[in-house]
Amino acid sequence: MSDLTFNVPGMTCGHCENAVKTEVGKVKGVATVAVDLGTKVVTVSGDGLDHDAIVAAIDEAGYEVVA
């Protein structure tokens, strides 16, 4: 299992957290999604994670990943 982290500065509330968790959770290989609203970081754990698919899912939820 591996972890990927993403900076998502647009998240500000529980609704943001739920939207991101729901969309990212649909991506193949994702086992868990953790959102830290304090640091604006999303940590994704799973097997065979597809970075681009996760970024697309965060975008689908309405938020932008910042490098």
PDB file of N, CA and C in Angstrom:
ATOM      1  N   MET A   1       0.853  -1.174   0.000  1.00  0.00           N
ATOM      2  CA  MET A   1       0.000   0.000   0.000  1.00  0.00           C
ATOM      3  C   MET A   1       0.899   1.237   0.000  1.00  0.00           C
ATOM      4  N   SER A   2       0.487   2.254  -0.728  1.00  0.00           N
ATOM      5  CA  SER A   2       1.259   3.497  -0.780  1.00  0.00           C
ATOM      6  C   SER A   2       0.355   4.680  -0.443  1.00  0.00           C
ATOM      7  N   ASP A   3       1.000   5.814  -0.172  1.00  0.00           N
ATOM      8  CA  ASP A   3       0.282   7.052   0.148  1.00  0.00           C
ATOM      9  C   ASP A   3       0.672   8.137  -0.845  1.00  0.00           C
ATOM     10  N   LEU A   4      -0.301   8.960  -1.200  1.00  0.00           N
ATOM     11  CA  LEU A   4      -0.057  10.169  -1.984  1.00  0.00           C
ATOM     12  C   LEU A   4      -0.686  11.329  -1.229  1.00  0.00           C
ATOM     13  N   THR A   5      -0.026  12.492  -1.265  1.00  0.00           N
ATOM     14  CA  THR A   5      -0.589  13.675  -0.610  1.00  0.00           C
ATOM     15  C   THR A   5      -0.779  14.779  -1.647  1.00  0.00           C
ATOM     16  N   PHE A   6      -1.814  15.576  -1.425  1.00  0.00           N
ATOM     17  CA  PHE A   6      -2.188  16.643  -2.348  1.00  0.00           C
ATOM     18  C   PHE A   6      -2.511  17.901  -1.551  1.00  0.00           C
ATOM     19  N   ASN A   7      -1.990  19.032  -2.000  1.00  0.00           N
ATOM     20  CA  ASN A   7      -2.329  20.327  -1.401  1.00  0.00           C
ATOM     21  C   ASN A   7      -3.566  20.864  -2.099  1.00  0.00           C
ATOM     22  N   VAL A   8      -4.626  21.094  -1.310  1.00  0.00           N
ATOM     23  CA  VAL A   8      -5.905  21.554  -1.866  1.00  0.00           C
ATOM     24  C   VAL A   8      -6.364  22.759  -1.037  1.00  0.00           C
ATOM     25  N   PRO A   9      -5.818  23.953  -1.327  1.00  0.00           N
ATOM     26  CA  PRO A   9      -6.070  25.123  -0.478  1.00  0.00           C
ATOM     27  C   PRO A   9      -7.513  25.635  -0.469  1.00  0.00           C
ATOM     28  N   GLY A  10      -8.324  25.241  -1.428  1.00  0.00           N
ATOM     29  CA  GLY A  10      -9.694  25.747  -1.491  1.00  0.00           C
ATOM     30  C   GLY A  10     -10.661  25.119  -0.495  1.00  0.00           C
ATOM     31  N   MET A  11     -10.241  24.083   0.211  1.00  0.00           N
ATOM     32  CA  MET A  11     -11.130  23.407   1.165  1.00  0.00           C
ATOM     33  C   MET A  11     -11.220  24.222   2.453  1.00  0.00           C
ATOM     34  N   THR A  12     -12.458  24.467   2.902  1.00  0.00           N
ATOM     35  CA  THR A  12     -12.627  25.294   4.101  1.00  0.00           C
ATOM     36  C   THR A  12     -13.590  24.721   5.138  1.00  0.00           C
ATOM     37  N   CYS A  13     -14.351  23.675   4.778  1.00  0.00           N
ATOM     38  CA  CYS A  13     -15.405  23.223   5.703  1.00  0.00           C
ATOM     39  C   CYS A  13     -15.674  21.726   5.556  1.00  0.00           C
ATOM     40  N   GLY A  14     -16.580  21.239   6.355  1.00  0.00           N
ATOM     41  CA  GLY A  14     -16.965  19.838   6.315  1.00  0.00           C
ATOM     42  C   GLY A  14     -17.557  19.426   4.980  1.00  0.00           C
ATOM     43  N   HIS A  15     -18.290  20.316   4.340  1.00  0.00           N
ATOM     44  CA  HIS A  15     -18.852  20.014   3.015  1.00  0.00           C
ATOM     45  C   HIS A  15     -17.723  19.762   2.025  1.00  0.00           C
ATOM     46  N   CYS A  16     -16.680  20.595   2.082  1.00  0.00           N
ATOM     47  CA  CYS A  16     -15.514  20.427   1.210  1.00  0.00           C
ATOM     48  C   CYS A  16     -14.892  19.050   1.442  1.00  0.00           C
ATOM     49  N   GLU A  17     -14.707  18.726   2.702  1.00  0.00           N
ATOM     50  CA  GLU A  17     -14.106  17.447   3.077  1.00  0.00           C
ATOM     51  C   GLU A  17     -14.918  16.281   2.531  1.00  0.00           C
ATOM     52  N   ASN A  18     -16.229  16.311   2.718  1.00  0.00           N
ATOM     53  CA  ASN A  18     -17.090  15.227   2.247  1.00  0.00           C
ATOM     54  C   ASN A  18     -17.086  15.107   0.734  1.00  0.00           C
ATOM     55  N   ALA A  19     -17.101  16.248   0.036  1.00  0.00           N
ATOM     56  CA  ALA A  19     -17.102  16.226  -1.430  1.00  0.00           C
ATOM     57  C   ALA A  19     -15.826  15.584  -1.961  1.00  0.00           C
ATOM     58  N   VAL A  20     -14.689  15.965  -1.396  1.00  0.00           N
ATOM     59  CA  VAL A  20     -13.407  15.412  -1.838  1.00  0.00           C
ATOM     60  C   VAL A  20     -13.331  13.919  -1.506  1.00  0.00           C
ATOM     61  N   LYS A  21     -13.712  13.543  -0.285  1.00  0.00           N
ATOM     62  CA  LYS A  21     -13.666  12.127   0.107  1.00  0.00           C
ATOM     63  C   LYS A  21     -14.552  11.273  -0.800  1.00  0.00           C
ATOM     64  N   THR A  22     -15.731  11.778  -1.133  1.00  0.00           N
ATOM     65  CA  THR A  22     -16.661  11.018  -1.975  1.00  0.00           C
ATOM     66  C   THR A  22     -16.090  10.788  -3.365  1.00  0.00           C
ATOM     67  N   GLU A  23     -15.594  11.839  -4.004  1.00  0.00           N
ATOM     68  CA  GLU A  23     -15.076  11.715  -5.368  1.00  0.00           C
ATOM     69  C   GLU A  23     -13.788  10.896  -5.419  1.00  0.00           C
ATOM     70  N   VAL A  24     -12.854  11.171  -4.515  1.00  0.00           N
ATOM     71  CA  VAL A  24     -11.583  10.443  -4.527  1.00  0.00           C
ATOM     72  C   VAL A  24     -11.812   8.972  -4.170  1.00  0.00           C
ATOM     73  N   GLY A  25     -12.770   8.713  -3.304  1.00  0.00           N
ATOM     74  CA  GLY A  25     -13.074   7.338  -2.921  1.00  0.00           C
ATOM     75  C   GLY A  25     -13.561   6.476  -4.072  1.00  0.00           C
ATOM     76  N   LYS A  26     -14.007   7.088  -5.157  1.00  0.00           N
ATOM     77  CA  LYS A  26     -14.475   6.360  -6.341  1.00  0.00           C
ATOM     78  C   LYS A  26     -13.335   5.899  -7.244  1.00  0.00           C
ATOM     79  N   VAL A  27     -12.130   6.438  -7.037  1.00  0.00           N
ATOM     80  CA  VAL A  27     -10.994   6.121  -7.904  1.00  0.00           C
ATOM     81  C   VAL A  27     -10.483   4.707  -7.607  1.00  0.00           C
ATOM     82  N   LYS A  28     -10.220   3.958  -8.660  1.00  0.00           N
ATOM     83  CA  LYS A  28      -9.736   2.585  -8.530  1.00  0.00           C
ATOM     84  C   LYS A  28      -8.445   2.547  -7.715  1.00  0.00           C
ATOM     85  N   GLY A  29      -8.391   1.630  -6.760  1.00  0.00           N
ATOM     86  CA  GLY A  29      -7.196   1.423  -5.950  1.00  0.00           C
ATOM     87  C   GLY A  29      -7.172   2.197  -4.649  1.00  0.00           C
ATOM     88  N   VAL A  30      -8.085   3.175  -4.490  1.00  0.00           N
ATOM     89  CA  VAL A  30      -8.104   3.992  -3.278  1.00  0.00           C
ATOM     90  C   VAL A  30      -8.725   3.196  -2.136  1.00  0.00           C
ATOM     91  N   ALA A  31      -7.980   3.091  -1.024  1.00  0.00           N
ATOM     92  CA  ALA A  31      -8.488   2.401   0.156  1.00  0.00           C
ATOM     93  C   ALA A  31      -9.016   3.397   1.185  1.00  0.00           C
ATOM     94  N   THR A  32      -8.264   4.478   1.433  1.00  0.00           N
ATOM     95  CA  THR A  32      -8.689   5.493   2.399  1.00  0.00           C
ATOM     96  C   THR A  32      -8.354   6.887   1.884  1.00  0.00           C
ATOM     97  N   VAL A  33      -9.171   7.848   2.313  1.00  0.00           N
ATOM     98  CA  VAL A  33      -8.951   9.259   1.996  1.00  0.00           C
ATOM     99  C   VAL A  33      -9.045  10.026   3.305  1.00  0.00           C
ATOM    100  N   ALA A  34      -7.992  10.771   3.636  1.00  0.00           N
ATOM    101  CA  ALA A  34      -7.981  11.600   4.841  1.00  0.00           C
ATOM    102  C   ALA A  34      -7.818  13.054   4.424  1.00  0.00           C
ATOM    103  N   VAL A  35      -8.670  13.909   4.979  1.00  0.00           N
ATOM    104  CA  VAL A  35      -8.622  15.339   4.676  1.00  0.00           C
ATOM    105  C   VAL A  35      -8.300  16.089   5.958  1.00  0.00           C
ATOM    106  N   ASP A  36      -7.266  16.938   5.906  1.00  0.00           N
ATOM    107  CA  ASP A  36      -6.906  17.800   7.028  1.00  0.00           C
ATOM    108  C   ASP A  36      -7.220  19.230   6.623  1.00  0.00           C
ATOM    109  N   LEU A  37      -8.327  19.754   7.138  1.00  0.00           N
ATOM    110  CA  LEU A  37      -8.742  21.109   6.778  1.00  0.00           C
ATOM    111  C   LEU A  37      -7.784  22.161   7.317  1.00  0.00           C
ATOM    112  N   GLY A  38      -7.086  21.871   8.405  1.00  0.00           N
ATOM    113  CA  GLY A  38      -6.137  22.814   8.983  1.00  0.00           C
ATOM    114  C   GLY A  38      -4.946  23.077   8.080  1.00  0.00           C
ATOM    115  N   THR A  39      -4.434  21.999   7.474  1.00  0.00           N
ATOM    116  CA  THR A  39      -3.266  22.135   6.599  1.00  0.00           C
ATOM    117  C   THR A  39      -3.649  22.136   5.120  1.00  0.00           C
ATOM    118  N   LYS A  40      -4.920  21.871   4.841  1.00  0.00           N
ATOM    119  CA  LYS A  40      -5.439  21.818   3.462  1.00  0.00           C
ATOM    120  C   LYS A  40      -4.780  20.704   2.657  1.00  0.00           C
ATOM    121  N   VAL A  41      -4.537  19.566   3.320  1.00  0.00           N
ATOM    122  CA  VAL A  41      -3.876  18.436   2.676  1.00  0.00           C
ATOM    123  C   VAL A  41      -4.819  17.238   2.619  1.00  0.00           C
ATOM    124  N   VAL A  42      -4.822  16.584   1.466  1.00  0.00           N
ATOM    125  CA  VAL A  42      -5.567  15.343   1.271  1.00  0.00           C
ATOM    126  C   VAL A  42      -4.538  14.221   1.151  1.00  0.00           C
ATOM    127  N   THR A  43      -4.677  13.187   1.974  1.00  0.00           N
ATOM    128  CA  THR A  43      -3.791  12.029   1.924  1.00  0.00           C
ATOM    129  C   THR A  43      -4.611  10.832   1.470  1.00  0.00           C
ATOM    130  N   VAL A  44      -4.126  10.188   0.432  1.00  0.00           N
ATOM    131  CA  VAL A  44      -4.824   9.046  -0.157  1.00  0.00           C
ATOM    132  C   VAL A  44      -3.941   7.817  -0.014  1.00  0.00           C
ATOM    133  N   SER A  45      -4.516   6.724   0.482  1.00  0.00           N
ATOM    134  CA  SER A  45      -3.798   5.462   0.630  1.00  0.00           C
ATOM    135  C   SER A  45      -4.464   4.394  -0.224  1.00  0.00           C
ATOM    136  N   GLY A  46      -3.651   3.502  -0.761  1.00  0.00           N
ATOM    137  CA  GLY A  46      -4.194   2.406  -1.543  1.00  0.00           C
ATOM    138  C   GLY A  46      -3.127   1.701  -2.351  1.00  0.00           C
ATOM    139  N   ASP A  47      -3.562   0.808  -3.220  1.00  0.00           N
ATOM    140  CA  ASP A  47      -2.661   0.041  -4.070  1.00  0.00           C
ATOM    141  C   ASP A  47      -2.839   0.472  -5.518  1.00  0.00           C
ATOM    142  N   GLY A  48      -1.732   0.686  -6.212  1.00  0.00           N
ATOM    143  CA  GLY A  48      -1.792   1.055  -7.628  1.00  0.00           C
ATOM    144  C   GLY A  48      -2.458   2.399  -7.851  1.00  0.00           C
ATOM    145  N   LEU A  49      -2.170   3.363  -6.997  1.00  0.00           N
ATOM    146  CA  LEU A  49      -2.818   4.673  -7.095  1.00  0.00           C
ATOM    147  C   LEU A  49      -2.425   5.407  -8.369  1.00  0.00           C
ATOM    148  N   ASP A  50      -3.398   6.021  -9.002  1.00  0.00           N
ATOM    149  CA  ASP A  50      -3.197   6.802 -10.219  1.00  0.00           C
ATOM    150  C   ASP A  50      -3.267   8.284  -9.856  1.00  0.00           C
ATOM    151  N   HIS A  51      -2.105   8.928  -9.803  1.00  0.00           N
ATOM    152  CA  HIS A  51      -2.013  10.342  -9.404  1.00  0.00           C
ATOM    153  C   HIS A  51      -2.965  11.206 -10.221  1.00  0.00           C
ATOM    154  N   ASP A  52      -2.939  11.057 -11.548  1.00  0.00           N
ATOM    155  CA  ASP A  52      -3.761  11.901 -12.413  1.00  0.00           C
ATOM    156  C   ASP A  52      -5.256  11.671 -12.196  1.00  0.00           C
ATOM    157  N   ALA A  53      -5.644  10.434 -11.937  1.00  0.00           N
ATOM    158  CA  ALA A  53      -7.058  10.132 -11.689  1.00  0.00           C
ATOM    159  C   ALA A  53      -7.519  10.769 -10.386  1.00  0.00           C
ATOM    160  N   ILE A  54      -6.638  10.792  -9.385  1.00  0.00           N
ATOM    161  CA  ILE A  54      -6.995  11.412  -8.107  1.00  0.00           C
ATOM    162  C   ILE A  54      -7.112  12.922  -8.256  1.00  0.00           C
ATOM    163  N   VAL A  55      -6.174  13.529  -8.995  1.00  0.00           N
ATOM    164  CA  VAL A  55      -6.258  14.975  -9.255  1.00  0.00           C
ATOM    165  C   VAL A  55      -7.567  15.289  -9.990  1.00  0.00           C
ATOM    166  N   ALA A  56      -7.934  14.462 -10.956  1.00  0.00           N
ATOM    167  CA  ALA A  56      -9.184  14.663 -11.700  1.00  0.00           C
ATOM    168  C   ALA A  56     -10.392  14.534 -10.775  1.00  0.00           C
ATOM    169  N   ALA A  57     -10.346  13.607  -9.835  1.00  0.00           N
ATOM    170  CA  ALA A  57     -11.457  13.429  -8.901  1.00  0.00           C
ATOM    171  C   ALA A  57     -11.587  14.642  -7.977  1.00  0.00           C
ATOM    172  N   ILE A  58     -10.467  15.182  -7.521  1.00  0.00           N
ATOM    173  CA  ILE A  58     -10.507  16.383  -6.681  1.00  0.00           C
ATOM    174  C   ILE A  58     -11.073  17.548  -7.480  1.00  0.00           C
ATOM    175  N   ASP A  59     -10.693  17.639  -8.744  1.00  0.00           N
ATOM    176  CA  ASP A  59     -11.245  18.665  -9.634  1.00  0.00           C
ATOM    177  C   ASP A  59     -12.752  18.479  -9.808  1.00  0.00           C
ATOM    178  N   GLU A  60     -13.172  17.247  -9.957  1.00  0.00           N
ATOM    179  CA  GLU A  60     -14.602  16.934 -10.113  1.00  0.00           C
ATOM    180  C   GLU A  60     -15.391  17.363  -8.875  1.00  0.00           C
ATOM    181  N   ALA A  61     -14.741  17.288  -7.720  1.00  0.00           N
ATOM    182  CA  ALA A  61     -15.392  17.710  -6.473  1.00  0.00           C
ATOM    183  C   ALA A  61     -15.466  19.229  -6.369  1.00  0.00           C
ATOM    184  N   GLY A  62     -14.750  19.924  -7.270  1.00  0.00           N
ATOM    185  CA  GLY A  62     -14.822  21.381  -7.293  1.00  0.00           C
ATOM    186  C   GLY A  62     -13.622  22.090  -6.692  1.00  0.00           C
ATOM    187  N   TYR A  63     -12.509  21.356  -6.521  1.00  0.00           N
ATOM    188  CA  TYR A  63     -11.323  21.934  -5.880  1.00  0.00           C
ATOM    189  C   TYR A  63     -10.106  21.712  -6.757  1.00  0.00           C
ATOM    190  N   GLU A  64      -9.093  22.548  -6.558  1.00  0.00           N
ATOM    191  CA  GLU A  64      -7.885  22.490  -7.380  1.00  0.00           C
ATOM    192  C   GLU A  64      -6.698  22.039  -6.541  1.00  0.00           C
ATOM    193  N   VAL A  65      -5.936  21.106  -7.105  1.00  0.00           N
ATOM    194  CA  VAL A  65      -4.694  20.671  -6.461  1.00  0.00           C
ATOM    195  C   VAL A  65      -3.607  21.663  -6.837  1.00  0.00           C
ATOM    196  N   VAL A  66      -2.857  22.123  -5.834  1.00  0.00           N
ATOM    197  CA  VAL A  66      -1.767  23.065  -6.046  1.00  0.00           C
ATOM    198  C   VAL A  66      -0.451  22.371  -5.700  1.00  0.00           C
ATOM    199  N   ALA A  67       0.519  22.515  -6.584  1.00  0.00           N
ATOM    200  CA  ALA A  67       1.824  21.862  -6.375  1.00  0.00           C
ATOM    201  C   ALA A  67       2.575  22.482  -5.231  1.00  0.00           C
TER     202      ALA A  67
END
